[in-house]
Coordinates of C-alpha atoms and ligand atoms in Angstrom, one line a residue:
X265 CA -17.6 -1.5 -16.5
X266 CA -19.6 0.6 -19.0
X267 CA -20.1 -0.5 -22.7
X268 CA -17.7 2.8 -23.3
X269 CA -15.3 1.2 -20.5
X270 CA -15.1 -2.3 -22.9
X271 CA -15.1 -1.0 -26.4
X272 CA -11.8 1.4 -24.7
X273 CA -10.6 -2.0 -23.1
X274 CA -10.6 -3.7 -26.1
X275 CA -9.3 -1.7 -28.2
X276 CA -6.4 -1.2 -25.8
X277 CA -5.9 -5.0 -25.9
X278 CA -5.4 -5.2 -29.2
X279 CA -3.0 -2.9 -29.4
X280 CA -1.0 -4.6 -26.8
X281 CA -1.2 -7.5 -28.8
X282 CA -0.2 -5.8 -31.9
X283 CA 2.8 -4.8 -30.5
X284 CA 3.1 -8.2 -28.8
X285 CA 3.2 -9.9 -32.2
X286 CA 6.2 -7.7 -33.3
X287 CA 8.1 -8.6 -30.0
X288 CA 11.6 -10.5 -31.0
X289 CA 11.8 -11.9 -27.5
X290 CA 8.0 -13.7 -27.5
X291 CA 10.0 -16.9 -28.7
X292 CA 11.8 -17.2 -24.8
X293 CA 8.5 -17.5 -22.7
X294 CA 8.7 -20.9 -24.0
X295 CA 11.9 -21.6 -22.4
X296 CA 9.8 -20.7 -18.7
X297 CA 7.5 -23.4 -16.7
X298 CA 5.1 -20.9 -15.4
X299 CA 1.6 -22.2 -13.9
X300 CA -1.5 -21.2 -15.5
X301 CA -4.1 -18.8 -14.9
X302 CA -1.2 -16.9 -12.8
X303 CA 0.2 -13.4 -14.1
X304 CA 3.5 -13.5 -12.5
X305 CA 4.7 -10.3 -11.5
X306 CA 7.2 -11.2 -8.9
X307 CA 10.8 -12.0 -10.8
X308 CA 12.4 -9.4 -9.2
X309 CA 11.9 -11.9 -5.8
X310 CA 12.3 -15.3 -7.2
X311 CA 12.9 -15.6 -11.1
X312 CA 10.7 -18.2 -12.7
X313 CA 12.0 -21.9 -13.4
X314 CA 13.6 -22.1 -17.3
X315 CA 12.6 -25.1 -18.8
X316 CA 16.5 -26.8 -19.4
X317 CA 16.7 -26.1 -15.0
X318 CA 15.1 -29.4 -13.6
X319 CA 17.0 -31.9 -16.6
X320 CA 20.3 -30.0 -15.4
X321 CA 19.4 -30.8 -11.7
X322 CA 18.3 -34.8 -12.5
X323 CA 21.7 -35.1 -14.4
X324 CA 23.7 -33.8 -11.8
X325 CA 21.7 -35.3 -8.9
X326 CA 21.9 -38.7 -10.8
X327 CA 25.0 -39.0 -12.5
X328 CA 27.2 -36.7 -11.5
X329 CA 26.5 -37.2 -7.8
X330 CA 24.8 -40.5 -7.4
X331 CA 27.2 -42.5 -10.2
X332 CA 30.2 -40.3 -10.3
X333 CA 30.7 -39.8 -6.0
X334 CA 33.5 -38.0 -5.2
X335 CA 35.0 -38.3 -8.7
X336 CA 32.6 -35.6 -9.9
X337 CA 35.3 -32.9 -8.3
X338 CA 37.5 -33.9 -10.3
X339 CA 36.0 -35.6 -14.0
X340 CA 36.2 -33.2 -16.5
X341 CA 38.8 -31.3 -15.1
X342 CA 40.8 -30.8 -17.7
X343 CA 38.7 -29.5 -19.5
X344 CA 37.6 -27.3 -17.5
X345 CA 34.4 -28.5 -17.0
X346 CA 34.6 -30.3 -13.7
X347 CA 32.6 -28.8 -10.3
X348 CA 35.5 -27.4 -9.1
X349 CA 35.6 -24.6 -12.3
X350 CA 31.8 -24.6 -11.9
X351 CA 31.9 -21.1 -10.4
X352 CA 34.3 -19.9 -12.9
X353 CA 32.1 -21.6 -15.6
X354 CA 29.1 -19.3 -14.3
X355 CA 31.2 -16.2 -14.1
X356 CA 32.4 -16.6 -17.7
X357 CA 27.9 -16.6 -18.9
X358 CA 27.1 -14.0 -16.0
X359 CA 30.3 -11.6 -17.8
X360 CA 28.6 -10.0 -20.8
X361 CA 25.6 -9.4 -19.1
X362 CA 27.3 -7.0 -16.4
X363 CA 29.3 -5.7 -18.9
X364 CA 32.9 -7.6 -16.9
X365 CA 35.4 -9.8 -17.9
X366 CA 35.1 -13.2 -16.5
X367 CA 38.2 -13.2 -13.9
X368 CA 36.7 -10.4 -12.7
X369 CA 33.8 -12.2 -11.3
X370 CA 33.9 -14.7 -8.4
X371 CA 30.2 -16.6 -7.8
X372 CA 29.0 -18.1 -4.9
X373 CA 28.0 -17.3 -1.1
X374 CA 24.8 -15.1 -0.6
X375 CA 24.2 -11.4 -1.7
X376 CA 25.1 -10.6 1.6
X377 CA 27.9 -12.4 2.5
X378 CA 29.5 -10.8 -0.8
X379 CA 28.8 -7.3 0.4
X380 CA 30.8 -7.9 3.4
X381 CA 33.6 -9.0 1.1
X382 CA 33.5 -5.9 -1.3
X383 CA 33.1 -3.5 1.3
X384 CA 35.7 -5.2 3.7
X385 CA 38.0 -4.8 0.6
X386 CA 37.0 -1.4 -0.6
X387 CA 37.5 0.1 3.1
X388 CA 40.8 -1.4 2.9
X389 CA 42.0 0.5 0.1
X390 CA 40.2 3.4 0.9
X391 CA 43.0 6.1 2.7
X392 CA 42.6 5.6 6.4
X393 CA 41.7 9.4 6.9
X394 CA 38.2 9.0 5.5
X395 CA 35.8 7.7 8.1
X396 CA 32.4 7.7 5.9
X397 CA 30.5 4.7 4.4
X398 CA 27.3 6.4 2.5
X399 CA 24.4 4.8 2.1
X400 CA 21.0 5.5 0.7
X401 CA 19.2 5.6 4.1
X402 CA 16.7 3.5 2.4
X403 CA 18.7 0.6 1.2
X404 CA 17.9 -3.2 1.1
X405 CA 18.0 -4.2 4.9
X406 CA 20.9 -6.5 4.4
X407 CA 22.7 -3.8 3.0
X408 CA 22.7 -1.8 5.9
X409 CA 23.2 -4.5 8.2
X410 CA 26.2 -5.6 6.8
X411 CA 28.0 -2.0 6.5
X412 CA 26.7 -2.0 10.3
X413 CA 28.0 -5.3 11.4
X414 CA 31.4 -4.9 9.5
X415 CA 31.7 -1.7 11.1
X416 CA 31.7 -3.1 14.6
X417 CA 34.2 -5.9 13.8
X418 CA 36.0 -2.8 12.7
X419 CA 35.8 -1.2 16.3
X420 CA 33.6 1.3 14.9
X421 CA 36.1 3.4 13.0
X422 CA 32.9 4.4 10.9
X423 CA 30.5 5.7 10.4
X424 CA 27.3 4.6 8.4
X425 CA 25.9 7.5 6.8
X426 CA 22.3 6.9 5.7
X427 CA 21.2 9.8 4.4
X428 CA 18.0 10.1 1.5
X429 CA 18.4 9.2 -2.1
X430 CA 17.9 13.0 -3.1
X431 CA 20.5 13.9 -1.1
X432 CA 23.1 11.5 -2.1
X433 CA 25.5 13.4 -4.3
X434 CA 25.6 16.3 -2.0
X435 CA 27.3 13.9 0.5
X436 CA 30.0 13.2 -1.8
X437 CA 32.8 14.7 0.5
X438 CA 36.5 14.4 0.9
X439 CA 34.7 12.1 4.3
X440 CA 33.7 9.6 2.6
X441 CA 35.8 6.4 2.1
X442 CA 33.4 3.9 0.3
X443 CA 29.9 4.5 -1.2
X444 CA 27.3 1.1 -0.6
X445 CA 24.5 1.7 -3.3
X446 CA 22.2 -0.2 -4.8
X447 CA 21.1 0.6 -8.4
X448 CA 17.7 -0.2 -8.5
X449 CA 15.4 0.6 -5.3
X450 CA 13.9 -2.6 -4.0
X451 CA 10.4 -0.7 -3.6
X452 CA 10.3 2.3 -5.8
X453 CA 11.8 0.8 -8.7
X454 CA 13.9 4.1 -9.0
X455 CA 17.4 3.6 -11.4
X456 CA 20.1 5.6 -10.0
X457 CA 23.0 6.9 -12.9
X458 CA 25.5 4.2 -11.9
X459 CA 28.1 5.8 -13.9
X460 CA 27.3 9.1 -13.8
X461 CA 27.5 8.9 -9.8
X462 CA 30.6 6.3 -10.1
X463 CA 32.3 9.3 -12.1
X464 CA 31.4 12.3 -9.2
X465 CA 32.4 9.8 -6.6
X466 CA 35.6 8.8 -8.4
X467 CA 36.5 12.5 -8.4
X468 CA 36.5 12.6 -5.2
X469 CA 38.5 9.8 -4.3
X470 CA 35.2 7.8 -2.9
X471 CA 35.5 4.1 -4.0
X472 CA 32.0 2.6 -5.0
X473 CA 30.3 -1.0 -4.4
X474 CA 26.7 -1.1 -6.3
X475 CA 24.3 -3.8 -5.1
X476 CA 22.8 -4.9 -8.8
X477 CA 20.1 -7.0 -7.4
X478 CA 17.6 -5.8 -9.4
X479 CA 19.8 -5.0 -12.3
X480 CA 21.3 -8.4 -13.7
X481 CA 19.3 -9.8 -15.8
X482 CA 16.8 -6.9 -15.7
X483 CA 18.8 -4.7 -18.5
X484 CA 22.5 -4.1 -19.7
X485 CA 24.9 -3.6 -16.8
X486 CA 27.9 -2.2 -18.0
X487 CA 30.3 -2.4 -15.1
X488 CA 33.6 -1.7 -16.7
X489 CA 32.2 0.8 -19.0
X490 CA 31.2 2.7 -15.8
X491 CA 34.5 2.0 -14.1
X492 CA 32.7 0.7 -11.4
X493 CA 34.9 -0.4 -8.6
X494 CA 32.6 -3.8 -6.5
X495 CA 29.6 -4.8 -6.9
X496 CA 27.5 -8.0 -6.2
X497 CA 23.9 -9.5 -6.7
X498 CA 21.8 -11.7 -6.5
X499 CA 21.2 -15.6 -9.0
X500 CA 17.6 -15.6 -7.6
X501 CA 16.0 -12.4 -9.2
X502 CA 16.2 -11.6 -12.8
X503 CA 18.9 -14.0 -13.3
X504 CA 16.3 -17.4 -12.8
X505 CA 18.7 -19.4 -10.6
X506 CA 16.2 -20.6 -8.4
X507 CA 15.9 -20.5 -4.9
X508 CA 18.5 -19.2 -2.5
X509 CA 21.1 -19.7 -6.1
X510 CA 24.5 -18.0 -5.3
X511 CA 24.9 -14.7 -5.7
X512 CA 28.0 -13.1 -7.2
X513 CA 31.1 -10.5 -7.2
X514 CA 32.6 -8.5 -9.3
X515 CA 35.9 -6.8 -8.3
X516 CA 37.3 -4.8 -10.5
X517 CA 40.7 -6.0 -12.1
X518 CA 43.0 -3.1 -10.9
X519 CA 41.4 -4.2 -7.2
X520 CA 42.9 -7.7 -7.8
X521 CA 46.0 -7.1 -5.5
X522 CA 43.6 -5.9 -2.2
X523 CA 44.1 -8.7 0.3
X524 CA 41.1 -11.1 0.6
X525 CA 39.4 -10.8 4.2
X526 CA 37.0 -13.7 4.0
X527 CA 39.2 -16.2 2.6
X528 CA 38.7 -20.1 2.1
X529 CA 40.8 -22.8 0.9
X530 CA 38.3 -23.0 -2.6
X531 CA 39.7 -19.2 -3.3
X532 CA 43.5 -20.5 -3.0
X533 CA 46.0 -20.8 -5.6
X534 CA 45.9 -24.8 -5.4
X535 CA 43.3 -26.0 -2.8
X536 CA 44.7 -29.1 -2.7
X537 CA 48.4 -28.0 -1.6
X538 CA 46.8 -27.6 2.2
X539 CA 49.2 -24.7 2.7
X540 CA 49.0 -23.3 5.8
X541 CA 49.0 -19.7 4.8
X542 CA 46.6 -18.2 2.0
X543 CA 47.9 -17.4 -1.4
X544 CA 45.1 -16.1 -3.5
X545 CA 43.9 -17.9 -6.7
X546 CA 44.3 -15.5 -9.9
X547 CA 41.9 -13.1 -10.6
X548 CA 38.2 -12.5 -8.6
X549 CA 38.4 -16.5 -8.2
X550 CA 40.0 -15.5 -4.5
X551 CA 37.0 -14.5 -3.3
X552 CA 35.5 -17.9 -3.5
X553 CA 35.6 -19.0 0.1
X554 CA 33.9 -22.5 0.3
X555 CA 33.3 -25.9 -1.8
X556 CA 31.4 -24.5 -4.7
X557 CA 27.3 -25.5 -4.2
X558 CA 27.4 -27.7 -7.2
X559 CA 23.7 -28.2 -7.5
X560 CA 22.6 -24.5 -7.4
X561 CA 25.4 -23.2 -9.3
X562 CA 24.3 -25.9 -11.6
X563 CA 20.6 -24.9 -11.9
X564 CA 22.1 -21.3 -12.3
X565 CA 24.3 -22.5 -15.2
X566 CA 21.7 -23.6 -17.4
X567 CA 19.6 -20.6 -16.6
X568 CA 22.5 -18.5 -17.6
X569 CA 21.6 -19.8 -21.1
X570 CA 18.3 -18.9 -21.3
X571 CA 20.2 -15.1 -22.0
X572 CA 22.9 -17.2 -24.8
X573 CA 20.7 -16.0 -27.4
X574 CA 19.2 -12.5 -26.1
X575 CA 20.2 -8.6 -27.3
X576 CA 20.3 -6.7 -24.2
X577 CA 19.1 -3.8 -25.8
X578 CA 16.1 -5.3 -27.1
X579 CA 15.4 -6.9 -23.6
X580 CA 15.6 -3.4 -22.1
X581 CA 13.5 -2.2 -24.8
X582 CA 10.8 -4.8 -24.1
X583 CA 10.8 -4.4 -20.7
X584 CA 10.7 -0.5 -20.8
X585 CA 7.6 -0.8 -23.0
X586 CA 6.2 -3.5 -20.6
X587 CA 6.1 -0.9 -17.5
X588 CA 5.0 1.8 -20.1
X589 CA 1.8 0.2 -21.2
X590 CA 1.2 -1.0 -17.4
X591 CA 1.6 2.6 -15.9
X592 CA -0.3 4.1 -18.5
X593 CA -3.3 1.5 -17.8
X594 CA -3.1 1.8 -14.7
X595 CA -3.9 5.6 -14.8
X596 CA -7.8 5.6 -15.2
X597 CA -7.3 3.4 -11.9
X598 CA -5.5 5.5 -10.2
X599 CA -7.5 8.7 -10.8
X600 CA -10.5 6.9 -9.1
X601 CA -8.4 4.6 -6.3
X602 CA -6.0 6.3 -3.8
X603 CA -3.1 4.6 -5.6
X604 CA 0.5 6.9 -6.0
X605 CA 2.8 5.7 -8.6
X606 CA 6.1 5.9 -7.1
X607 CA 8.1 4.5 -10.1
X608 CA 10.2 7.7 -11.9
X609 CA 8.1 8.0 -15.2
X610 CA 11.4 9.0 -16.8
X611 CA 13.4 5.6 -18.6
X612 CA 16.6 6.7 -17.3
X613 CA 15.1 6.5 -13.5
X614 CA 13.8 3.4 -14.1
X615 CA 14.6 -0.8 -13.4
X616 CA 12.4 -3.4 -14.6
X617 CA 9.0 -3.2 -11.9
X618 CA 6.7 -0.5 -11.2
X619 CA 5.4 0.2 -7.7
X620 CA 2.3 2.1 -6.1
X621 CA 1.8 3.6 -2.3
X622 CA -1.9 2.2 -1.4
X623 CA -3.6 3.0 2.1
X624 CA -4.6 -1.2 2.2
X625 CA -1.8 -2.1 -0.1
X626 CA -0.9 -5.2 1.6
X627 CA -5.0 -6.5 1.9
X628 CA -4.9 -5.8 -1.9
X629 CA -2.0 -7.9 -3.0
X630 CA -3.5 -10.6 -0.9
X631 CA -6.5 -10.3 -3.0
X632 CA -4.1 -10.1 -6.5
X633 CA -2.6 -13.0 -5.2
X634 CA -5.8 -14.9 -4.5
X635 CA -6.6 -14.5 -8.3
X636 CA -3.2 -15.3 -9.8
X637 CA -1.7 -11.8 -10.4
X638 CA 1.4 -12.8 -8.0
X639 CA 3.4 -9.1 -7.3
X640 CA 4.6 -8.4 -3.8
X641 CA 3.6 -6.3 -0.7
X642 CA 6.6 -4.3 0.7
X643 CA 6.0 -2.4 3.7
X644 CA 4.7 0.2 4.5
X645 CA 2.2 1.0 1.6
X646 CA 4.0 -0.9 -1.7
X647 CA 2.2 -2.3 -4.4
X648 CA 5.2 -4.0 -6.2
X649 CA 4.9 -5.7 -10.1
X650 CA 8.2 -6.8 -11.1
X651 CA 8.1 -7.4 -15.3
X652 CA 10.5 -10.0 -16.9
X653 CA 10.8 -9.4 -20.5
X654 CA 11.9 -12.4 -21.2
X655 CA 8.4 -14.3 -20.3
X656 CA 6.0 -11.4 -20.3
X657 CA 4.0 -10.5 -23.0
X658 CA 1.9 -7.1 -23.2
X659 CA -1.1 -9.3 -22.6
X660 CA -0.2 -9.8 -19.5
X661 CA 0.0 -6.6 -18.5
X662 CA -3.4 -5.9 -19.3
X663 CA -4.2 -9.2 -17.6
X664 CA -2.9 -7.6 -14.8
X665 CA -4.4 -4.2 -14.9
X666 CA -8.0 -6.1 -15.3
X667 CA -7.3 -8.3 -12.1
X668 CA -6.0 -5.2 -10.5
X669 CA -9.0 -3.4 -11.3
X670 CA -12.0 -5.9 -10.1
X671 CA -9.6 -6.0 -6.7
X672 CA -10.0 -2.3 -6.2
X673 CA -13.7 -2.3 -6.8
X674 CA -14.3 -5.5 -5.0
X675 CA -12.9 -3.8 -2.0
X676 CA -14.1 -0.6 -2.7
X677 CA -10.1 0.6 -2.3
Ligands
PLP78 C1 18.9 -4.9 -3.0 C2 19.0 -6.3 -2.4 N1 20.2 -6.7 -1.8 C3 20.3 -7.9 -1.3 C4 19.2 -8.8 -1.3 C5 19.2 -10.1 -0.7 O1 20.4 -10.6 -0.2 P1 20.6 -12.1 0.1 O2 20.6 -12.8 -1.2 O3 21.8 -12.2 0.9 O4 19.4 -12.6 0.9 C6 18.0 -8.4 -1.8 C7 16.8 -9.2 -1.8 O5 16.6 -10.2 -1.0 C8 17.9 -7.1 -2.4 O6 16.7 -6.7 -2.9
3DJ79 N1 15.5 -13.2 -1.0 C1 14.2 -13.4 -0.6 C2 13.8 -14.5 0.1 O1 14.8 -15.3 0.6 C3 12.5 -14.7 0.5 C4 11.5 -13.8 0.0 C5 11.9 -12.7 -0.7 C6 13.2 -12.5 -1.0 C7 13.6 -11.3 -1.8 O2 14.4 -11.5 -2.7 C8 13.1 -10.0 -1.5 C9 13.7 -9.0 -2.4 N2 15.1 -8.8 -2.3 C10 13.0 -7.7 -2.4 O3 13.4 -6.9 -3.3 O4 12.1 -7.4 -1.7

């Protein structure tokens, strides 16, 4: 780096950590156990741990399992606060986050065991003379697997139309019964207009599920606001639930009457009766198939808090200036390095990450990674930095940059 290089660097620092000192969400990194010396850019994979997580796990691994046994179902019950309404407990904090009303979310079951749900259901209501489900041909893989799979079970009545992002609202035809989207690209990082396109597929009598995976959490989902019809996504990403942490559903309430296609005696009316046939539990609480898994959707729970306190708008703010400042340091690097930002510049288009094509993009992330800047590779040619406002601070960002630019020249890449 030339001397003109480091006085530019610096001052670019402390202008970072000017505006870092007037950020209103700096106070929440301290809620986050997150390993030194690491820049972790990777919350849009696995959310880091919050603080209050691993107390909630011991207390409910030592009392409420180890001392309370089987009584645990049922303790608290009446309060509501027994594992039993644990799923309803987490769909009541996830609510004003996706902009839904509580029985309008059911939590549990992977992401995408509740796409099979939603789109079993959607297809359902959907008149029998439309033959289309449209997808964005480059969807999350489980996305398209799913719509594939349910097709067959379906005797192939349908077609999966995967067809380019660019291209989508062209397709919107009198064909189509159900549109499977997901907001947020997995590897651009593009932002679709979830209501705008909810509207123009409304209008045409297409019913819509929206895969939100890298939406909760990331910025203000407004579900009813865009009279969304299903959607679903994921407790592990910007949500913090750890690990595998259930996903969840949101069926919209004037859907509430569509018969349930995966349905379990936890998504019954009364459980406990052992009816032989399946009357459905009020509200999106039908979709709950199994015995609720008390210790994620406990280590989800108090996750769900870390966001008791937070103004969506500012968090979107934040995060909007986070990917600013690290696209705009990036661009000295990418003049000189064969790196493409493929991240929309406009805020609209945008989620919470920012992601470059590289030639040797997965040999460089295994370099990042090797000096603590954690992101992720995604084939073919994806450099992918996922930014969580709520422990990020513009220092990191340049953090990042710096480690991202000693990896280039290192490499000579
Ligand atoms: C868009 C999208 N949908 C779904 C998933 C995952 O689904 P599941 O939780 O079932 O593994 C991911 C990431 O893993 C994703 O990025
Ligand atoms: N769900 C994951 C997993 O079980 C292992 C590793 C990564 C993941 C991911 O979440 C991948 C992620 N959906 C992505 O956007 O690429």
């Amino acid at each position: 780096m030339t001397v003109f290089d480091r006085l530019f660097a610096d001052s670019a620092l402390s202008q970072l950590q000017e505006k870092d000192a007037r950020d209103p969400l700096a106070h929440k990194r301290a809620e986050f156990i997150l390993p030194d010396g690491v820049v972790y850019l990777d919350g849009n994979s696995l959310g880091a741990l919050p603080r209050r997580v691993p107390a909630r796990l011991a207390q409910v691994a030592e009392q409420e399992w180890g001392a309370g046994l089987i009584r645990s179902w049922t303790a608290g019950a009446g309060t509501g606060q027994g594992w039993m309404n644990l799923p309803d407990r987490v769909a009541a904090k996830l609510a004003p986050l996706v902009g839904a009303q509580p029985h309008e979310l059911s939590v549990g079951d992977s992401t995408g065991v509740n796409i099979f749900k939603a789109l079993a259901a959607a297809l359902h209501l959907a008149p029998p003379e439309r033959r289309v489900i449209l997808t964005d041909a480059d969807n999350f893989p489980t996305d398209l697997y799913v719509a594939q799979g349910l097709n067959a079970l379906l005797d192939g009545r349908y077609e999966v139309r995967r067809v380019p992002g660019a291209e989508l609202e062209g397709h919107l035809t009198d064909e189509v019964a159900v549109t499977l989207l997901t907001e947020v690209d997995y590897r651009t990082g593009r932002r679709m207009d979830l209501a705008g396109f909810t509207a123009r597929a409304h209008a045409q009598g297409i019913l819509t599920v929206w895969d939100l995976a890298h939406s909760a959490g990331a910025f203000p989902v407004d579900l009813n606001g865009a009279d969304v019809d299903f959607a679903l996504g994921c407790g592990y990403k910007y949500l913090n639930g750890g690990p595998g942490a259930p996903a969840f559903l949101f069926v919209a309430q004037r859907h509430h009457a569509a018969p349930v296609f995966l349905s379990g005696w936890m998504g019954h009316a009364d459980p406990f009766e052992m009816a032989r046939d399946f009357t459905p539990a009020p509200g999106a609480r039908r979709y709950v198939v199994g015995t609720p898994m008390v210790l994620s959707l406990s280590a989800l729970d108090a996750a769900l808090d870390v966001f008791a306190d937070v103004d969506m708008a500012e968090l979107r703010a934040k995060s909007l200036s986070l990917t600013d400042a690290f696209i705009e340091l990036m661009e000295p690097l990418a003049a000189q390095h064969p790196l493409t930002l493929v991240t929309p510049r406009a805020h609209a288009e945008r989620g919470s990450q920012v992601s470059y094509q590289h030639p040797q993009a997965r040999a460089v992330m295994d370099a990042l990674i090797g000096r603590g800047i954690l992101g992720d590779f995604r084939t073919p040619d994806i450099l992918r930095f996922g930014f969580t406002p709520l422990y990020h601070s513009h220092a990191d960002v340049w953090r990042a940059v710096q480690g991202i630019r000693a990896v280039l020249e290192e490499r000579g890449a």
